[in-house]
Short mmCIF file of C-alpha atoms in Angstrom, two decimals:
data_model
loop_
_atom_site.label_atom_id
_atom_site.label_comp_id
_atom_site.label_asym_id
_atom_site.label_seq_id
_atom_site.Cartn_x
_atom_site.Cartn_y
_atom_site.Cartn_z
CA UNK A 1 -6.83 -20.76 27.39
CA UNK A 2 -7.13 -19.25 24.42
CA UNK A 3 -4.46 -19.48 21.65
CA UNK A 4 -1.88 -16.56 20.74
CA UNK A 5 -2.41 -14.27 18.51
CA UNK A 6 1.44 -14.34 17.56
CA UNK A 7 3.89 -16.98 19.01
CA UNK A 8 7.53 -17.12 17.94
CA UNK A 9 10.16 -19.38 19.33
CA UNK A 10 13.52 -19.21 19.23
CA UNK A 11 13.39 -17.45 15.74
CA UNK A 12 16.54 -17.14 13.70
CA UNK A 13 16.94 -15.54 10.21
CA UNK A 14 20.41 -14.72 8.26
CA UNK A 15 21.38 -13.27 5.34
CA UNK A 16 24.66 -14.89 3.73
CA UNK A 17 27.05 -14.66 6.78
CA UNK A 18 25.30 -11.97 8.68
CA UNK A 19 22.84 -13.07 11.53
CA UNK A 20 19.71 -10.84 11.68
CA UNK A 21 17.95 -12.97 14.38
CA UNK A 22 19.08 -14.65 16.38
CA UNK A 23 16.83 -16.59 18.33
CA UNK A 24 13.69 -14.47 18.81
CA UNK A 25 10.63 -15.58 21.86
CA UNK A 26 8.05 -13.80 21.80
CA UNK A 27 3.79 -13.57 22.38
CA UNK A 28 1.52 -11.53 21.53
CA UNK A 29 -2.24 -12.64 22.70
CA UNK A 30 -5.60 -12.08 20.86
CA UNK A 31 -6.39 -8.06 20.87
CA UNK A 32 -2.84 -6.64 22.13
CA UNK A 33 -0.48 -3.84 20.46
CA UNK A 34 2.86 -4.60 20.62
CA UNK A 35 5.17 -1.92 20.19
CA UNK A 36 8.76 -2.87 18.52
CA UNK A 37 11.49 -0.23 19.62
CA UNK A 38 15.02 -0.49 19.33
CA UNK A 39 18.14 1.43 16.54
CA UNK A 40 18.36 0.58 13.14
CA UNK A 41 19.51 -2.86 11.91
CA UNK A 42 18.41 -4.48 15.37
CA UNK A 43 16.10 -6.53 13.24
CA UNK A 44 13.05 -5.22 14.24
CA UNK A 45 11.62 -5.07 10.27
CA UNK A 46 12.80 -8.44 9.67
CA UNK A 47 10.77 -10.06 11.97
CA UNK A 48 7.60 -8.19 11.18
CA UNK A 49 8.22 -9.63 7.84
CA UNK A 50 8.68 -13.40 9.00
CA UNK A 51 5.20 -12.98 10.73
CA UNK A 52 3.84 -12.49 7.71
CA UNK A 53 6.52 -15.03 5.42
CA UNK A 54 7.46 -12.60 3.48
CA UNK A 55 11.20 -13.91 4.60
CA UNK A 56 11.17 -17.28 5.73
CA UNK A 57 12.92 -18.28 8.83
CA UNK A 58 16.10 -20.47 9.07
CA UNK A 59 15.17 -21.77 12.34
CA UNK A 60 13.03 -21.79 14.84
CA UNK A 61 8.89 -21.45 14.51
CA UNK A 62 6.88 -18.77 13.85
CA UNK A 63 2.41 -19.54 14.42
CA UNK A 64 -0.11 -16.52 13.83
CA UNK A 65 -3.58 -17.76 15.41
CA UNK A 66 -2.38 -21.12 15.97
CA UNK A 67 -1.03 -21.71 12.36
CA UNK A 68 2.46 -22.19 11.59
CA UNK A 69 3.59 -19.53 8.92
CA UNK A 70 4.64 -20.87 6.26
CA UNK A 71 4.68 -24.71 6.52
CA UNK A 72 2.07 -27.31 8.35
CA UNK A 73 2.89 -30.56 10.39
CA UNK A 74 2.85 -34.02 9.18
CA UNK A 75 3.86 -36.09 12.43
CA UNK A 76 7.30 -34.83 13.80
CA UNK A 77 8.27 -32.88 10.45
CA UNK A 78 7.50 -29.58 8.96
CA UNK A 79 6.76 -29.05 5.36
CA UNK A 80 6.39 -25.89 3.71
CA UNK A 81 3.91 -24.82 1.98
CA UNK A 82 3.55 -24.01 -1.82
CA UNK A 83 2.81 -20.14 -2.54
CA UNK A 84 -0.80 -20.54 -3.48
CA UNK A 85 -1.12 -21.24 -0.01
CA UNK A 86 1.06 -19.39 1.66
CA UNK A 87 -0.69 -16.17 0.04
CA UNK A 88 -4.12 -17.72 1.48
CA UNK A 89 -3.01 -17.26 4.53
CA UNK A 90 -1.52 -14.31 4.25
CA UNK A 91 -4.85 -12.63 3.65
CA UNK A 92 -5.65 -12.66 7.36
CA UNK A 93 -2.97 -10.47 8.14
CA UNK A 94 -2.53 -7.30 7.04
CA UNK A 95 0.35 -5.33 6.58
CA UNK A 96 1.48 -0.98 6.36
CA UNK A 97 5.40 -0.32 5.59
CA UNK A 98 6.82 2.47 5.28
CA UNK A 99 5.98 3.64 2.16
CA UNK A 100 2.60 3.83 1.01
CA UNK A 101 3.07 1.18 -2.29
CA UNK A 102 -0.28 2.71 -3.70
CA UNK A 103 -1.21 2.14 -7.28
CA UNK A 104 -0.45 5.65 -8.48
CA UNK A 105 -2.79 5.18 -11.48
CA UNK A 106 -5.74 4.02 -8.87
CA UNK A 107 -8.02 6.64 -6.74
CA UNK A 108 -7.91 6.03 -3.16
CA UNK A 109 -11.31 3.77 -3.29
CA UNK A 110 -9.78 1.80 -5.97
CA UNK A 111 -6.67 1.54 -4.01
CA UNK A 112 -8.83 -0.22 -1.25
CA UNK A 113 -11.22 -2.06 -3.43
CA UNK A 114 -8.78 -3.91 -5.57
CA UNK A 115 -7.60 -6.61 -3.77
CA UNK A 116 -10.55 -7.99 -1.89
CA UNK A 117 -11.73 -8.04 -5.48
CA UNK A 118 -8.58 -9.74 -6.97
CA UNK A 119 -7.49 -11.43 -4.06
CA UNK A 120 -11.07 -12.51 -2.58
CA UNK A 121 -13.47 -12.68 -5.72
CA UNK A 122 -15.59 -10.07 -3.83
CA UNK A 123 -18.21 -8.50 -6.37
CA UNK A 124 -16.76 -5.25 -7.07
CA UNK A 125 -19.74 -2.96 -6.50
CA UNK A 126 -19.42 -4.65 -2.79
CA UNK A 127 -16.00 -3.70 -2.52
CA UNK A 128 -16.22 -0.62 -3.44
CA UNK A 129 -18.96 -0.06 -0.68
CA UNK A 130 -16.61 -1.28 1.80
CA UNK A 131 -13.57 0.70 0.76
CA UNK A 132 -16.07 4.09 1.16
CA UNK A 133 -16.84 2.98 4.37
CA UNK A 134 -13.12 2.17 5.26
CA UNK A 135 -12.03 5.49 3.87
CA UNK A 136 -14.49 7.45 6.38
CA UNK A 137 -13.30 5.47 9.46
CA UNK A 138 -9.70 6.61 8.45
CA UNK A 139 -10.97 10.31 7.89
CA UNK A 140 -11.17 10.58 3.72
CA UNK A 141 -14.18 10.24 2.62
CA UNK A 142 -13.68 13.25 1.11
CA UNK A 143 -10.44 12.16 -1.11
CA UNK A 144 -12.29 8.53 -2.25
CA UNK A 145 -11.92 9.90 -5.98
CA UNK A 146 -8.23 11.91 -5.47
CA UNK A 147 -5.59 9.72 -7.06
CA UNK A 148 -2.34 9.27 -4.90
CA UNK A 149 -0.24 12.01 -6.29
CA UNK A 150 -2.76 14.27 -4.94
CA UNK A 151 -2.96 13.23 -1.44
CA UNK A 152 -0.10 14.56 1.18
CA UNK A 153 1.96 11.67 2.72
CA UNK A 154 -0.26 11.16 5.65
CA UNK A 155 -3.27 10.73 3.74
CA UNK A 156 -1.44 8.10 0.97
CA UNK A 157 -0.51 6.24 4.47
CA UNK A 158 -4.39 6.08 5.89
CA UNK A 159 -5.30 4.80 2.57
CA UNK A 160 -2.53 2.13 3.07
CA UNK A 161 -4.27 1.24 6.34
CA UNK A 162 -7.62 1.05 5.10
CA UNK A 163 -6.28 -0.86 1.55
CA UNK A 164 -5.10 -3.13 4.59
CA UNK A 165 -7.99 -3.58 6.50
CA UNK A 166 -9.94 -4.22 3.35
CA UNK A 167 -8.88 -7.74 3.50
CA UNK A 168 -10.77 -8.13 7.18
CA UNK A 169 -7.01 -9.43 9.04
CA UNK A 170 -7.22 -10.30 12.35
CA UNK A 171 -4.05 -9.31 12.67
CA UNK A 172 -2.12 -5.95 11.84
CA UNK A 173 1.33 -5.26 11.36
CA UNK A 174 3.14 -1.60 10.97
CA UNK A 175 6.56 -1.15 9.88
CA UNK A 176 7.57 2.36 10.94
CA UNK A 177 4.41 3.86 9.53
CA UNK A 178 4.97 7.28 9.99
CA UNK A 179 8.73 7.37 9.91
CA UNK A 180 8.67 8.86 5.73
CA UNK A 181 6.04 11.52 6.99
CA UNK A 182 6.64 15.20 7.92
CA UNK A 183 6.48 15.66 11.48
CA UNK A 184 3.20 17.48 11.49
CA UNK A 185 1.37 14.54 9.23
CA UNK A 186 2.15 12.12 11.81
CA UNK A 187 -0.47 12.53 13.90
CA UNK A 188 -3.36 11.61 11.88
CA UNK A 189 -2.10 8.12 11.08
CA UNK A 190 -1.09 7.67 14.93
CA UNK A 191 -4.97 8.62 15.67
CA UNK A 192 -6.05 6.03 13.14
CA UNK A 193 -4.03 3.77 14.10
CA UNK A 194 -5.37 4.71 18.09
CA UNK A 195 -8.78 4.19 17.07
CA UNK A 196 -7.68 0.20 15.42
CA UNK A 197 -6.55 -0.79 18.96
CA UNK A 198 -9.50 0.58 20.71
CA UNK A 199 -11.79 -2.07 18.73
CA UNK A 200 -9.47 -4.95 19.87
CA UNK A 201 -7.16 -4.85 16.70
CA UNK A 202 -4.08 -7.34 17.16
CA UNK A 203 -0.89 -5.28 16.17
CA UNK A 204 2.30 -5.89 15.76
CA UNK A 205 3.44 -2.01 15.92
CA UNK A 206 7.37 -1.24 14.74
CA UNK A 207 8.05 2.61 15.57
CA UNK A 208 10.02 5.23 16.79
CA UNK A 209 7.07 7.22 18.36
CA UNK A 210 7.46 6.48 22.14
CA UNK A 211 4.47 8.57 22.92
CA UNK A 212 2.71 6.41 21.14
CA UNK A 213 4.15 2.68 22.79
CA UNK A 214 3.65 4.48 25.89
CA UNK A 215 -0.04 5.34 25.28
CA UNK A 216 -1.46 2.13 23.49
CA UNK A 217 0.86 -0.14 23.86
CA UNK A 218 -0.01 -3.33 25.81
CA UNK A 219 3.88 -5.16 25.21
CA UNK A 220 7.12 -2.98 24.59
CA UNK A 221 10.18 -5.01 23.36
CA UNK A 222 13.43 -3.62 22.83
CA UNK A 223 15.33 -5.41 20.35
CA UNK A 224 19.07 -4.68 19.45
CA UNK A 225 21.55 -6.52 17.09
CA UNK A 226 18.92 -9.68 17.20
CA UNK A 227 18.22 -10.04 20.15
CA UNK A 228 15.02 -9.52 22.35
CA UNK A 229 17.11 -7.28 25.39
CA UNK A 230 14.10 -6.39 27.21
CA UNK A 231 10.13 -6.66 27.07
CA UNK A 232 7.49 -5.69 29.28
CA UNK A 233 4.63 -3.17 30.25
CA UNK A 234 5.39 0.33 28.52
CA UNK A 235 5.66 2.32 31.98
CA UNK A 236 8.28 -0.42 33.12
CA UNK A 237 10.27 -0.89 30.07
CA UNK A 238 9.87 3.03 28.77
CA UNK A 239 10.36 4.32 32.14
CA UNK A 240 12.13 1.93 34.55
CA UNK A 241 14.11 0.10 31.93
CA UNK A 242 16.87 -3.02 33.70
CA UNK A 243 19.37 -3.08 31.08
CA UNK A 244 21.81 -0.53 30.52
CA UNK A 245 21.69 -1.08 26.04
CA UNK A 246 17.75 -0.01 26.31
CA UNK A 247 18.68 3.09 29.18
CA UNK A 248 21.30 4.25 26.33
CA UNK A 249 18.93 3.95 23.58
CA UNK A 250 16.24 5.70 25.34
CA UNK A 251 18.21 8.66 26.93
CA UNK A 252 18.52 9.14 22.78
CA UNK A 253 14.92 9.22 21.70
CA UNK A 254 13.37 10.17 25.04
#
């Protein structure tokens, strides 16, 4: 069988007194798009960002491809590991938040070249190459030489995915991606994002767009104050849900 793509168990993270997770299960296998849903503060963000270390967990274990995140095993104890290598591995996933975070004094194939140059050592005629070729699969070819303050929010966003994808992840994670975009911008990043899972793209998808769970979406989990509530198949979860906290937050967004 082959190994999980992402495999948390019993994941717990807290900030001073408050308990953000609180004891998170959860798989996601080689080429799936799960699809976090639940209301603000259910800790949804949180763990995207423990998949990725940028917070560390307090208990429990998180492994992306079979690696722990974060530490390695020596016999029956964990140790964790210094940044150098923690950002090593960090390179194989990549990540989109909600804001763009684009070098504002970088054009959008800079944006995309840089850090396979500083992070990678690629040569960076090379990268550039690649970063025009990842700027026509997101649909801006034609804005490689625009500088950030001249793109629209949906386009600063596709450059974020392709500055993302620059790095060759095998996994991809999206923290409300279009939830800073006007409602009519949304669509082109859900269509790139569309076209990522249709080439076998793991994703680990955090959003409000239902549609879009519904549609590509292989896993839907409903998380609320910590807690996993319910997970399953979009048409079951989406459409049939069991529990009555993901029926109430649905009849809101639905």
């Amino acid at each position: 069988m082959s190994v999980p793509m992402v495999h948390a168990q019993g994941v717990r993270k807290q900030f001073g007194r408050l308990e953000v997770l609180k004891g998170i299960d959860l798989t996601v296998e080689r080429g799936q798009v799960c699809c976090l849903l639940g209301p603000s503060g259910s800790g949804k963000s949180t763990f995207l960002r423990c998949i990725n270390h940028l917070e560390k967990v307090d208990e429990g274990q998180l492994a992306v491809d079979g690696e722990l995140v974060g530490y390695r095993r020596q016999g029956s104890r964990l140790h964790e590991l210094r940044e150098k290598e923690v950002a090593a591995r960090r390179r194989d996933i990549g990540m989109v938040f909600q804001r763009f975070n684009l070098f504002p004094h970088l054009t959008a194939l800079e944006n995309v070249a840089e850090s396979p140059v500083r992070v990678a050592g690629v040569n960076r005629a090379d990268a550039r190459i690649r970063a025009g070729r990842l700027l026509g699969r997101v649909g801006l070819a034609d804005r490689a030489d625009h500088y950030p303050a001249q793109l629209s929010g949906g386009q600063q966003q596709r450059v974020a995915i392709a500055r993302a994808l620059a790095m060759e992840p095998k996994l991809m994670l999206f923290d409300e991606p279009t939830s800073a975009l006007d409602p009519e911008l949304v669509g082109d990043v859900l269509d790139v994002m569309r076209d990522l899972a249709a080439d076998g793209m793991t994703m680990v998808v955090v959003t409000h767009e239902t549609g879009f769970a519904r549609e590509v979406g292989d896993t839907v989990v409903f998380m609320d104050e910590g807690v996993v509530v319910e997970a399953g198949e979009p048409r079951q979860v989406l459409l049939s849900p069991r529990h009555e906290r993901t029926q109430a937050f649905l009849s809101k967004v639905l």
